[in-house]
Amino acid sequence: MTDPAAHRPRVVIIGGGFGGLHAARALRRAEVDVTLIDRSNFHLFQPLLYQVATGGLSPANIAAPLRAVLRRQKNARVLQAEVTGFDLERRRVLIAGGEVEYDYLIVAAGSTHSYFGHDDWSLHAPGLKSIDDATEIRAQVLSAFERAELCEDPAERARLLTFVIVGAGPTGVEMAGALSELSRYTLRGEFRSINPADARIVLVDASPRVLSVYPPELSAKAARFLDEKGVEVQNGVRVTQVTATHVELDAPTGPERIESETIIWAAGVAASPLARRLADAAGLEVDRAGRIPIGDDLTIAGHDNVMVIGDMACFAGKDGHPLPGVAPVAIQQGKHAARRIQNLQAGDATPPFKYHDMGSMATIGRSAAVVSMGRLKFAGFFAWVMWLFVHLMQLVNFQNRLLVLTQWAWSYVTRNRSARLITRTDHHASEQAAELQESSAG
Amino acid sequence: MTDPAAHRPRVVIIGGGFGGLHAARALRRAEVDVTLIDRSNFHLFQPLLYQVATGGLSPANIAAPLRAVLRRQKNARVLQAEVTGFDLERRRVLIAGGEVEYDYLIVAAGSTHSYFGHDDWSLHAPGLKSIDDATEIRAQVLSAFERAELCEDPAERARLLTFVIVGAGPTGVEMAGALSELSRYTLRGEFRSINPADARIVLVDASPRVLSVYPPELSAKAARFLDEKGVEVQNGVRVTQVTATHVELDAPTGPERIESETIIWAAGVAASPLARRLADAAGLEVDRAGRIPIGDDLTIAGHDNVMVIGDMACFAGKDGHPLPGVAPVAIQQGKHAARRIQNLQAGDATPPFKYHDMGSMATIGRSAAVVSMGRLKFAGFFAWVMWLFVHLMQLVNFQNRLLVLTQWAWSYVTRNRSARLITRTDHHASEQAAELQESSAG
């Protein structure tokens, strides 16, 4: 497809995550005008979000302002805006209070939590997708310890010190490992009425093993690491109810109920709601996870100038299964989409997209990780060092890398976690403030 | 006063700010049981809060978890709780859902904003006292630039790029200087439709000069620094109205109106509402700023085991004026209160509290500060280095110091500000999210 208009082709990218940002960067030498639209003003390094949720890192350590990242790329501009819809006929993206014209569109709005039809559970079991999620979970976790210290009823104290993580994929496993270290090491000696190490950390999953998409031997290693860290793993367990005070499970041994103040949702993921809007606009159907099917040129059916990449896209891999919603898929698709646009400009063909699986890794805390790279599978300290190195190197801009390194080096020596702030302005706090104000005014 | 009971005297300290925390630390070798109660779980280094509000530092850089600070002090415990009142007869502090007994009480709950009877202004002109205030202001400031970039109406764009700071004390001056650097240097080259350096920064104050409590020659120097940084200073100006879209002023030349999206309140300070509760419980009156009068032993009239220190206390200085609400006063009073308790235990007398004024300093951004120490008054680069050094050394725990130093060193070289996140979950964002969810469900 060549562009009929006289102007430089306009490439609009929705989403400044891994896919969108890499697409924008890959177009830096192209004769196009790039507009990157995101509802946030920063790129988020999601793989380390659980470190924010457990006080190991500050939000700014894992977030790079999009404008700073693209400052020197003169063919790119950034708009912080909420996309509300698509006009594929007129080639426009609708945003709150306006619209943005495109010649090529790359949609990379990522994914959100899915509570499998139980959206009310989200009130009691926050997921871990955004900075706000992470600081909310951090506040909940730390407040649970604080309230336990004040509490004199043993049953309630035990409930406050019970943490249930639903979903034993990489996020759930990493979260469980970090919570274990928080309670066993970081908080040691800081309380007078409770022993934070008494915290019960339960990791539940419907599948028969943790990290179920990893090779079985690595799942076994991960399960052993979790056990060593005092995490209670329950496999083959479905969640049937989540409330403010407990979670109900359907376990192999029958129904079970765990009294818990803090329930963290690391189970379900669904494509951004924008996927359905785009599908509606194009007369397409989304799959069960809300993703849009794309062809091997990453375009959607009937619109060869509209590409969808990353977590929002359903792209059949070699084995027929859709590619997983992980950063490397999004990055490779982002780069491929950029290359395809440049080839179209030059009148060259682009080979179909192929995913190069570089392997996967997950960490279960300090010195313990599992790595799977093709036939190479290993676990333990060296895997952890590799996990650390890969993640540090991937962090987008240099400052973040330096700061994260400093903070981690320090944490490593001291087992300290410095970013332990309860900053949530929750209902309870606002009410108290209002009450105080009233009484001071009266 | 000696303690009649057999138990170790219980010292309850309300507030983990400069006064409360220094009192607790000073009691580390005393034969007492210390309970520090704070509504937050961290000590906040307030003098650097404006750096968080302008993206130069992360919240965790200037906040130290109280439990971590007092971990090794075995005679101290920390309770995160909201104090609701006092029972001075029964010597109890009332907290949500319970009470805490004391033999000695040190009340150091600090201060809050005062809008001089216009509490509705707080909606449109946030103050700068807490981490939540700072991240809220950071989000407002950054969003104003983002919205200006999207805006096509020149008048509205100018309004979005106008920042009004009310109050030219140290906080207002520092905030104005930091906003200038943000717009002139940090954001340079990051926008395509606007020039961030076009931002208009207006600093208004009712008094005839900036930093009115400083020596006049330093006020003049500060005014010159502000002028060099492009800050528009308006002195002798009273604010008569604050709305969502503009501010109205009563200026020497007549009434004035400034269209502005972002108005920051750095003017009025009032004692924590707890001061009035304590005064009511003791049958005392608070002063115009809501502070409790204390004697030269820091106690309140009629209760020689109850001391009030820091911003909440009205202590007449040498010149008859109350001591200012600054960290050194709180720190010295905190240490004095601790010493008095130890002397009472030992049966020794304690000389009356005397404030040793070490001087004051304020910074107007990179390389520009003013310092006043007794007869010594100086301004410029060396003052700035001194400001930096003093503030770094004061940061409570080592990790914060190291990280802050790293981040500042980096900012100094690059003029970058990395902690530029819009993380506020404001009404607008929540509404949009709800709307998206609805439409995706429908």
Short mmCIF file of C-alpha atoms in Angstrom, two decimals, chain B residues 74-311:
data_model
loop_
_atom_site.label_atom_id
_atom_site.label_comp_id
_atom_site.label_asym_id
_atom_site.label_seq_id
_atom_site.Cartn_x
_atom_site.Cartn_y
_atom_site.Cartn_z
CA LYS B 74 14.00 -1.78 71.97
CA ASN B 75 12.21 0.55 74.40
CA ALA B 76 10.15 2.02 71.56
CA ARG B 77 7.13 0.75 69.69
CA VAL B 78 5.27 2.31 66.78
CA LEU B 79 1.52 2.36 66.33
CA GLN B 80 0.02 3.46 63.06
CA ALA B 81 -3.25 4.92 64.24
CA GLU B 82 -5.41 8.00 64.06
CA VAL B 83 -5.61 9.85 67.37
CA THR B 84 -9.19 10.87 68.03
CA GLY B 85 -8.96 12.56 71.41
CA PHE B 86 -7.52 12.82 74.92
CA ASP B 87 -8.60 11.77 78.36
CA LEU B 88 -6.21 13.81 80.48
CA GLU B 89 -7.83 12.71 83.77
CA ARG B 90 -7.28 9.02 83.08
CA ARG B 91 -4.06 9.77 81.18
CA ARG B 92 -5.12 8.11 77.99
CA VAL B 93 -4.82 8.92 74.31
CA LEU B 94 -7.90 7.84 72.41
CA ILE B 95 -7.31 6.15 69.07
CA ALA B 96 -9.75 4.62 66.61
CA GLY B 97 -10.94 1.45 68.35
CA GLY B 98 -8.90 1.78 71.52
CA GLU B 99 -6.84 3.88 73.90
CA VAL B 100 -3.22 4.12 74.97
CA GLU B 101 -2.18 4.89 78.54
CA TYR B 102 0.65 7.28 79.29
CA ASP B 103 2.58 8.69 82.18
CA TYR B 104 4.13 11.37 80.00
CA LEU B 105 2.60 12.66 76.81
CA ILE B 106 4.40 14.53 74.03
CA VAL B 107 2.06 15.91 71.39
CA ALA B 108 3.79 16.74 68.11
CA ALA B 109 1.13 16.39 65.43
CA GLY B 110 2.40 19.29 63.34
CA SER B 111 0.41 21.58 61.12
CA THR B 112 -1.89 21.60 58.14
CA HIS B 113 -2.92 24.15 55.51
CA SER B 114 -5.00 27.13 56.39
CA TYR B 115 -7.12 28.86 53.79
CA PHE B 116 -8.00 31.74 56.12
CA GLY B 117 -11.64 30.73 56.37
CA HIS B 118 -12.00 29.82 52.68
CA ASP B 119 -11.83 26.04 52.97
CA ASP B 120 -13.52 25.68 49.57
CA TRP B 121 -10.34 27.06 47.97
CA SER B 122 -8.55 23.87 48.95
CA LEU B 123 -10.38 22.08 46.10
CA HIS B 124 -8.68 24.27 43.50
CA ALA B 125 -5.45 25.22 45.23
CA PRO B 126 -3.86 22.20 46.91
CA GLY B 127 -1.25 22.83 49.57
CA LEU B 128 2.01 20.99 50.08
CA LYS B 129 2.15 19.15 53.39
CA SER B 130 1.95 15.43 52.63
CA ILE B 131 3.17 12.90 50.08
CA ASP B 132 -0.36 12.73 48.70
CA ASP B 133 -0.37 16.53 48.30
CA ALA B 134 2.93 16.37 46.47
CA THR B 135 1.92 13.61 44.04
CA GLU B 136 -1.38 15.41 43.45
CA ILE B 137 0.42 18.67 42.60
CA ARG B 138 2.89 16.76 40.43
CA ALA B 139 0.00 15.23 38.50
CA GLN B 140 -1.74 18.60 38.11
CA VAL B 141 1.38 20.37 36.89
CA LEU B 142 2.36 17.67 34.40
CA SER B 143 -1.24 17.26 33.21
CA ALA B 144 -1.43 21.00 32.52
CA PHE B 145 1.46 20.69 30.05
CA GLU B 146 -0.09 17.54 28.53
CA ARG B 147 -3.45 19.23 28.05
CA ALA B 148 -1.83 22.36 26.61
CA GLU B 149 -0.09 20.18 24.02
CA LEU B 150 -3.51 18.87 22.94
CA CYS B 151 -5.24 22.26 23.08
CA GLU B 152 -5.84 24.36 19.98
CA ASP B 153 -7.40 27.44 21.57
CA PRO B 154 -4.60 29.95 22.33
CA ALA B 155 -6.37 31.51 25.34
CA GLU B 156 -7.07 28.16 26.93
CA ARG B 157 -3.54 27.03 26.19
CA ALA B 158 -2.17 30.12 27.94
CA ARG B 159 -4.44 29.44 30.90
CA LEU B 160 -3.18 25.86 31.10
CA LEU B 161 0.40 27.10 31.05
CA THR B 162 -0.11 29.62 33.86
CA PHE B 163 0.95 28.50 37.32
CA VAL B 164 0.09 30.64 40.33
CA ILE B 165 1.79 30.04 43.65
CA VAL B 166 0.21 31.76 46.61
CA GLY B 167 2.70 32.58 49.35
CA ALA B 168 6.33 33.58 48.95
CA GLY B 169 7.77 31.96 52.05
CA PRO B 170 10.47 29.29 51.64
CA THR B 171 8.00 26.69 50.26
CA GLY B 172 6.50 29.07 47.70
CA VAL B 173 9.89 30.37 46.59
CA GLU B 174 11.34 26.85 46.28
CA MET B 175 8.27 25.64 44.41
CA ALA B 176 8.45 28.60 41.98
CA GLY B 177 12.14 27.99 41.34
CA ALA B 178 11.60 24.28 40.74
CA LEU B 179 8.65 24.92 38.40
CA SER B 180 10.81 27.31 36.43
CA GLU B 181 13.50 24.68 35.99
CA LEU B 182 10.93 22.05 35.09
CA SER B 183 9.48 24.22 32.32
CA ARG B 184 12.74 25.85 31.11
CA TYR B 185 15.06 22.85 31.19
CA THR B 186 13.56 19.48 32.03
CA LEU B 187 10.70 19.59 29.55
CA ARG B 188 12.69 21.34 26.82
CA GLY B 189 12.28 19.62 23.49
CA GLU B 190 9.69 17.16 24.74
CA PHE B 191 6.61 18.80 23.22
CA ARG B 192 5.75 19.47 19.58
CA SER B 193 2.87 21.98 19.75
CA ILE B 194 3.84 24.03 22.77
CA ASN B 195 7.07 25.42 24.14
CA PRO B 196 7.08 24.55 27.85
CA ALA B 197 9.35 27.55 28.49
CA ASP B 198 6.34 29.75 27.63
CA ALA B 199 4.87 28.73 30.95
CA ARG B 200 4.03 31.73 33.11
CA ILE B 201 4.92 31.26 36.76
CA VAL B 202 3.42 33.81 39.11
CA LEU B 203 4.37 34.04 42.78
CA VAL B 204 2.02 36.22 44.82
CA ASP B 205 2.30 37.31 48.44
CA ALA B 206 0.59 39.79 50.70
CA SER B 207 3.81 41.01 52.26
CA PRO B 208 5.98 43.66 50.58
CA ARG B 209 8.85 41.25 49.80
CA VAL B 210 9.54 37.56 49.23
CA LEU B 211 10.87 35.52 52.19
CA SER B 212 9.53 38.27 54.42
CA VAL B 213 10.86 36.70 57.62
CA TYR B 214 14.42 36.73 56.24
CA PRO B 215 16.74 39.75 56.34
CA PRO B 216 15.78 42.28 53.64
CA GLU B 217 19.04 41.87 51.69
CA LEU B 218 18.39 38.16 51.28
CA SER B 219 14.82 38.84 50.17
CA ALA B 220 16.29 41.11 47.50
CA LYS B 221 18.75 38.43 46.40
CA ALA B 222 15.98 35.83 46.27
CA ALA B 223 13.81 38.20 44.22
CA ARG B 224 16.66 38.66 41.76
CA PHE B 225 17.19 34.90 41.45
CA LEU B 226 13.47 34.44 40.85
CA ASP B 227 13.53 37.15 38.20
CA GLU B 228 16.47 35.47 36.45
CA LYS B 229 14.50 32.23 36.39
CA GLY B 230 11.56 33.95 34.75
CA VAL B 231 9.28 33.88 37.79
CA GLU B 232 6.86 36.80 37.99
CA VAL B 233 6.74 38.04 41.57
CA GLN B 234 3.78 40.10 42.79
CA ASN B 235 4.13 41.50 46.29
CA GLY B 236 1.57 43.30 48.41
CA VAL B 237 -1.16 41.24 46.79
CA ARG B 238 -4.03 39.54 48.58
CA VAL B 239 -5.96 36.62 47.13
CA THR B 240 -9.69 37.30 47.14
CA GLN B 241 -11.02 34.34 45.16
CA VAL B 242 -9.84 30.96 43.94
CA THR B 243 -11.85 28.93 41.42
CA ALA B 244 -11.21 25.97 39.14
CA THR B 245 -10.25 28.29 36.29
CA HIS B 246 -8.74 31.46 37.76
CA VAL B 247 -7.60 33.38 40.79
CA GLU B 248 -8.66 36.91 41.78
CA LEU B 249 -6.26 39.27 43.46
CA ASP B 250 -6.43 42.53 45.34
CA ALA B 251 -3.26 44.22 44.08
CA PRO B 252 -1.88 47.71 44.92
CA THR B 253 -2.92 48.76 41.40
CA GLY B 254 -6.48 47.48 41.85
CA PRO B 255 -8.26 44.17 41.43
CA GLU B 256 -6.67 41.65 39.09
CA ARG B 257 -7.67 38.31 37.66
CA ILE B 258 -5.28 35.61 36.49
CA GLU B 259 -6.61 32.78 34.36
CA SER B 260 -4.84 29.67 35.61
CA GLU B 261 -5.40 25.93 35.72
CA THR B 262 -2.86 25.24 38.43
CA ILE B 263 -2.93 27.18 41.66
CA ILE B 264 -0.71 26.06 44.51
CA TRP B 265 -1.28 27.11 48.08
CA ALA B 266 1.87 27.87 50.04
CA ALA B 267 0.44 30.62 52.18
CA GLY B 268 -1.33 29.68 55.36
CA VAL B 269 -0.45 27.16 58.00
CA ALA B 270 -2.53 26.15 60.99
CA ALA B 271 -1.84 23.72 63.80
CA SER B 272 -3.20 20.20 63.45
CA PRO B 273 -6.87 19.95 64.52
CA LEU B 274 -5.58 17.79 67.38
CA ALA B 275 -4.36 20.99 69.04
CA ARG B 276 -7.93 22.17 69.55
CA ARG B 277 -8.96 18.76 70.87
CA LEU B 278 -6.15 18.80 73.37
CA ALA B 279 -6.92 22.39 74.34
CA ASP B 280 -10.59 21.49 74.87
CA ALA B 281 -9.62 18.51 77.01
CA ALA B 282 -7.37 20.74 79.12
CA GLY B 283 -9.74 23.70 79.28
CA LEU B 284 -7.34 25.92 77.36
CA GLU B 285 -7.62 28.24 74.37
CA VAL B 286 -5.70 27.95 71.12
CA ASP B 287 -4.22 31.01 69.42
CA ARG B 288 -5.28 32.41 66.03
CA ALA B 289 -3.15 29.82 64.22
CA GLY B 290 -4.74 27.04 66.27
CA ARG B 291 -1.63 26.51 68.42
CA ILE B 292 -1.56 25.66 72.11
CA PRO B 293 0.34 28.00 74.44
CA ILE B 294 3.09 26.18 76.35
CA GLY B 295 5.33 27.16 79.22
CA ASP B 296 9.11 27.27 79.14
CA ASP B 297 9.14 23.63 80.26
CA LEU B 298 7.04 22.86 77.12
CA THR B 299 4.05 21.72 79.23
CA ILE B 300 0.50 22.96 78.94
CA ALA B 301 -1.09 24.79 81.88
CA GLY B 302 -2.37 22.44 84.58
CA HIS B 303 -0.75 19.30 83.17
CA ASP B 304 2.95 19.09 83.84
CA ASN B 305 3.17 15.61 82.28
CA VAL B 306 1.77 16.82 78.94
CA MET B 307 4.16 18.57 76.58
CA VAL B 308 3.38 20.07 73.19
CA ILE B 309 6.18 20.71 70.71
CA GLY B 310 6.81 21.86 67.16
CA ASP B 311 4.28 23.48 64.85
#
